[in-house]
Short mmCIF file of C-alpha atoms in Angstrom, two decimals:
data_model
loop_
_atom_site.label_atom_id
_atom_site.label_comp_id
_atom_site.label_asym_id
_atom_site.label_seq_id
_atom_site.Cartn_x
_atom_site.Cartn_y
_atom_site.Cartn_z
CA LYS A 152 -14.21 -5.32 0.56
CA GLN A 153 -14.23 -4.57 4.27
CA GLU A 154 -16.75 -6.47 6.40
CA VAL A 155 -17.51 -5.48 9.98
CA THR A 156 -19.22 -7.87 12.38
CA GLN A 157 -20.55 -7.16 15.85
CA ILE A 158 -21.24 -9.78 18.48
CA PRO A 159 -23.58 -10.16 20.25
CA ALA A 160 -26.48 -8.68 18.29
CA ALA A 161 -28.34 -8.06 21.54
CA LEU A 162 -27.38 -8.00 25.19
CA SER A 163 -29.37 -7.49 28.38
CA VAL A 164 -27.61 -7.07 31.73
CA PRO A 165 -28.47 -5.77 35.20
CA GLU A 166 -27.47 -2.27 36.15
CA GLY A 167 -23.99 -1.93 37.61
CA GLU A 168 -22.33 -4.67 35.60
CA ASN A 169 -19.22 -4.15 33.52
CA LEU A 170 -19.65 -5.34 29.95
CA VAL A 171 -17.76 -5.79 26.69
CA LEU A 172 -19.05 -5.32 23.17
CA ASN A 173 -17.12 -6.92 20.35
CA CYS A 174 -16.36 -5.77 16.82
CA SER A 175 -14.33 -7.59 14.18
CA PHE A 176 -13.21 -6.48 10.73
CA THR A 177 -11.77 -8.40 7.81
CA ASP A 178 -9.29 -5.89 6.33
CA SER A 179 -6.61 -4.71 8.76
CA ALA A 180 -5.60 -1.80 6.49
CA ILE A 181 -7.79 0.64 8.37
CA TYR A 182 -7.20 4.33 9.08
CA ASN A 183 -9.29 4.27 12.21
CA LEU A 184 -12.19 2.65 13.99
CA GLN A 185 -15.06 4.60 15.50
CA TRP A 186 -17.68 3.58 18.05
CA PHE A 187 -21.13 5.17 17.97
CA ARG A 188 -24.27 5.09 20.03
CA GLN A 189 -27.72 5.26 18.44
CA ASP A 190 -30.89 5.82 20.43
CA PRO A 191 -34.24 4.79 18.88
CA GLY A 192 -35.33 7.18 16.15
CA LYS A 193 -32.21 9.29 16.56
CA GLY A 194 -28.96 9.92 14.77
CA LEU A 195 -25.56 8.51 15.64
CA THR A 196 -23.52 9.94 18.50
CA SER A 197 -19.78 9.45 18.29
CA LEU A 198 -18.32 7.84 21.41
CA LEU A 199 -14.67 7.12 20.64
CA LEU A 200 -12.29 7.17 17.68
CA ILE A 201 -9.20 4.97 17.69
CA GLN A 202 -6.60 5.69 15.05
CA SER A 203 -4.76 2.78 13.47
CA SER A 204 -1.57 3.62 15.39
CA GLN A 205 -3.36 3.56 18.74
CA ARG A 206 -4.21 0.63 20.99
CA GLU A 207 -6.98 2.17 23.05
CA GLN A 208 -8.99 5.26 23.86
CA THR A 209 -10.89 6.16 27.00
CA SER A 210 -13.77 8.49 27.70
CA GLY A 211 -15.33 8.41 31.14
CA ARG A 212 -16.73 4.91 31.75
CA LEU A 213 -15.97 3.85 28.19
CA ASN A 214 -12.78 2.23 26.96
CA ALA A 215 -12.23 1.09 23.42
CA SER A 216 -9.35 -1.10 22.31
CA LEU A 217 -7.99 -1.91 18.88
CA ASP A 218 -5.96 -4.91 17.72
CA LYS A 219 -5.33 -4.49 14.02
CA SER A 220 -3.41 -7.73 13.62
CA SER A 221 -6.36 -9.79 14.78
CA GLY A 222 -8.98 -7.50 13.24
CA ARG A 223 -10.73 -6.83 16.52
CA SER A 224 -11.97 -3.96 18.64
CA THR A 225 -13.80 -4.02 21.94
CA LEU A 226 -15.87 -1.42 23.75
CA TYR A 227 -15.77 -1.79 27.51
CA ILE A 228 -18.51 -0.11 29.54
CA ALA A 229 -17.87 0.11 33.27
CA ALA A 230 -20.61 0.24 35.90
CA SER A 231 -23.45 0.17 33.39
CA GLN A 232 -26.49 2.40 33.91
CA PRO A 233 -30.02 2.28 32.46
CA GLY A 234 -29.14 5.39 30.45
CA ASP A 235 -26.56 3.32 28.58
CA SER A 236 -29.37 1.40 26.89
CA ALA A 237 -29.00 1.97 23.14
CA THR A 238 -27.62 0.36 20.00
CA TYR A 239 -23.84 0.50 19.78
CA LEU A 240 -22.25 0.54 16.34
CA CYS A 241 -18.64 0.17 15.32
CA ALA A 242 -17.34 1.37 11.98
CA SER A 243 -13.99 1.39 10.22
CA SER A 244 -12.51 3.51 7.47
CA GLY A 245 -9.57 2.57 5.31
CA GLY A 246 -8.49 0.86 2.13
CA GLY A 247 -8.04 4.19 0.41
CA ALA A 248 -11.55 5.38 1.20
CA ASP A 249 -12.71 7.82 3.86
CA GLY A 250 -16.24 6.48 4.20
CA LEU A 251 -17.18 4.26 7.13
CA THR A 252 -18.10 0.58 6.92
CA PHE A 253 -20.51 -0.25 9.73
CA GLY A 254 -21.36 -3.35 11.68
CA LYS A 255 -25.01 -4.18 12.30
CA GLY A 256 -24.74 -3.07 15.92
CA THR A 257 -25.29 -4.49 19.40
CA HIS A 258 -28.65 -3.65 20.96
CA LEU A 259 -27.91 -3.13 24.66
CA ILE A 260 -30.48 -3.09 27.44
CA ILE A 261 -29.47 -2.25 31.01
CA GLN A 262 -32.07 -3.47 33.46
CA PRO A 263 -32.71 -1.14 36.44
CA ASP B 71 -22.04 24.84 16.22
CA ALA B 72 -25.48 23.34 15.71
CA GLY B 73 -24.06 20.13 14.31
CA VAL B 74 -25.00 18.52 11.01
CA ILE B 75 -28.45 19.69 10.00
CA GLN B 76 -30.72 17.61 7.79
CA SER B 77 -34.11 18.45 6.35
CA PRO B 78 -36.78 17.36 6.25
CA ARG B 79 -36.83 15.05 9.28
CA HIS B 80 -39.66 13.02 7.81
CA GLU B 81 -40.82 12.67 4.22
CA VAL B 82 -43.75 10.66 2.91
CA THR B 83 -44.15 10.57 -0.84
CA GLU B 84 -45.88 8.56 -3.50
CA MET B 85 -44.06 6.17 -5.76
CA GLY B 86 -42.75 7.93 -8.84
CA GLN B 87 -42.34 11.32 -7.22
CA GLU B 88 -39.05 13.16 -6.92
CA VAL B 89 -37.57 13.44 -3.44
CA THR B 90 -34.83 15.83 -2.36
CA LEU B 91 -33.03 15.49 0.94
CA ARG B 92 -30.88 18.30 2.26
CA CYS B 93 -27.82 18.54 4.46
CA LYS B 94 -25.82 21.35 6.02
CA PRO B 95 -22.46 20.08 7.33
CA ILE B 96 -20.63 21.45 10.32
CA SER B 97 -18.86 24.66 9.41
CA GLY B 98 -15.22 24.03 8.51
CA HIS B 99 -15.68 20.34 7.77
CA ASN B 100 -14.40 19.47 4.31
CA SER B 101 -15.77 15.93 3.93
CA LEU B 102 -19.45 15.10 3.62
CA PHE B 103 -21.04 11.66 3.52
CA TRP B 104 -24.50 10.31 2.70
CA TYR B 105 -25.56 7.02 4.31
CA ARG B 106 -28.72 4.95 4.21
CA GLN B 107 -29.97 2.80 7.09
CA THR B 108 -32.42 -0.07 6.75
CA MET B 109 -33.28 -2.94 9.05
CA MET B 110 -32.08 -5.48 6.51
CA ARG B 111 -28.80 -3.93 5.43
CA GLY B 112 -27.87 -1.64 8.30
CA LEU B 113 -25.92 1.52 7.52
CA GLU B 114 -24.46 1.78 4.03
CA LEU B 115 -22.34 4.51 2.48
CA LEU B 116 -23.95 5.98 -0.63
CA ILE B 117 -21.52 8.72 -1.65
CA TYR B 118 -18.98 11.09 -0.18
CA PHE B 119 -17.45 14.43 -1.10
CA ASN B 120 -14.11 15.98 -0.27
CA ASN B 121 -13.89 19.74 -0.71
CA ASN B 122 -17.24 19.68 -2.55
CA VAL B 123 -16.00 17.13 -5.11
CA PRO B 124 -17.64 13.67 -5.30
CA ILE B 125 -14.97 11.08 -4.53
CA ASP B 126 -16.76 7.76 -4.34
CA ASP B 127 -20.32 7.16 -5.50
CA SER B 128 -20.03 3.40 -5.81
CA GLY B 129 -22.64 2.97 -3.08
CA MET B 130 -25.36 4.81 -4.98
CA PRO B 131 -27.82 2.02 -5.72
CA GLU B 132 -29.15 3.15 -9.09
CA ASP B 133 -29.17 6.01 -11.57
CA ARG B 134 -32.32 7.20 -9.88
CA PHE B 135 -30.09 8.49 -7.09
CA SER B 136 -27.98 11.62 -7.50
CA ALA B 137 -26.12 13.89 -5.09
CA LYS B 138 -24.66 17.35 -5.37
CA MET B 139 -22.59 19.64 -3.23
CA PRO B 140 -22.69 23.10 -4.82
CA ASN B 141 -20.77 24.70 -1.96
CA ALA B 142 -19.10 23.86 1.33
CA SER B 143 -22.24 24.41 3.38
CA PHE B 144 -24.90 22.51 1.46
CA SER B 145 -25.54 19.14 -0.15
CA THR B 146 -28.56 17.41 -1.63
CA LEU B 147 -29.47 13.80 -2.28
CA LYS B 148 -32.16 13.37 -4.91
CA ILE B 149 -34.19 10.31 -5.81
CA GLN B 150 -36.11 10.45 -9.08
CA PRO B 151 -38.36 8.57 -9.48
CA SER B 152 -38.80 7.22 -5.96
CA GLU B 153 -39.82 3.61 -5.29
CA PRO B 154 -41.15 1.88 -2.14
CA ARG B 155 -37.82 0.05 -1.69
CA ASP B 156 -36.13 3.42 -1.21
CA SER B 157 -37.91 3.73 2.15
CA ALA B 158 -35.18 4.09 4.77
CA VAL B 159 -33.49 6.59 7.06
CA TYR B 160 -30.96 8.70 5.21
CA PHE B 161 -28.10 10.19 7.21
CA CYS B 162 -25.66 12.92 6.35
CA ALA B 163 -22.31 13.12 8.15
CA SER B 164 -19.32 15.45 8.01
CA LYS B 165 -15.77 15.56 9.27
CA ILE B 166 -12.51 17.38 8.76
CA GLY B 167 -9.50 15.45 7.58
CA ARG B 168 -9.00 11.71 7.38
CA ASN B 169 -8.36 10.62 10.97
CA THR B 170 -11.06 12.55 12.74
CA GLU B 171 -14.49 11.74 14.07
CA ALA B 172 -17.45 11.77 11.73
CA PHE B 173 -20.49 13.64 13.06
CA PHE B 174 -23.95 12.61 11.97
CA GLY B 175 -27.16 14.50 11.48
CA GLN B 176 -30.48 13.35 12.92
CA GLY B 177 -31.47 11.72 9.66
CA THR B 178 -34.40 11.93 7.26
CA ARG B 179 -36.94 9.14 7.51
CA LEU B 180 -38.24 8.56 3.98
CA THR B 181 -41.38 6.58 3.32
CA VAL B 182 -42.38 5.91 -0.28
CA VAL B 183 -45.94 4.58 -0.63
#
């Protein structure tokens, strides 16, 4: 059974810093890995999807990487802004199933 | 498109009552997923459908939970009878194909008292 772990559970940094969020998974037989953002009391907003054949994806200030062999993905946020404050979740699908297995998330606070 | 639409947004019910949560997926999406989010367990997959057919319901916690998808534009998740431990946020998500993004609704916050 796939297990997804996110480290750290919480992170607080000053505005303007570049930062990296980490995600690890136990089963490398994934179809893809998806990063989401969740604001308090809201649904999940998809940020990036990396397919198993890809190494990275970029969207604006966000860059996500995938290393299947080591079971790791990272989300890099450049020049962080207070509006980036949210919980970031990673999730993988695979093993013959289309549903997503989620990590517990990283609660990110960007200090103005 | 308006995105995945869930109703109601909030539901408060008494223990033992039947609860029905509703979801309208994005038009054209052929896969629909129900998830539950709690502080203790995070987000967990309950059940998913492909082309209106239930594929994997191994995440449904008990027989008190049931889900249906009578057509491509509507799904329900029913809890009967409800219990306080069912209190959580229930999310519906949809996507098209295997290697595409899943899009989530705003969720239904269920409180069973």
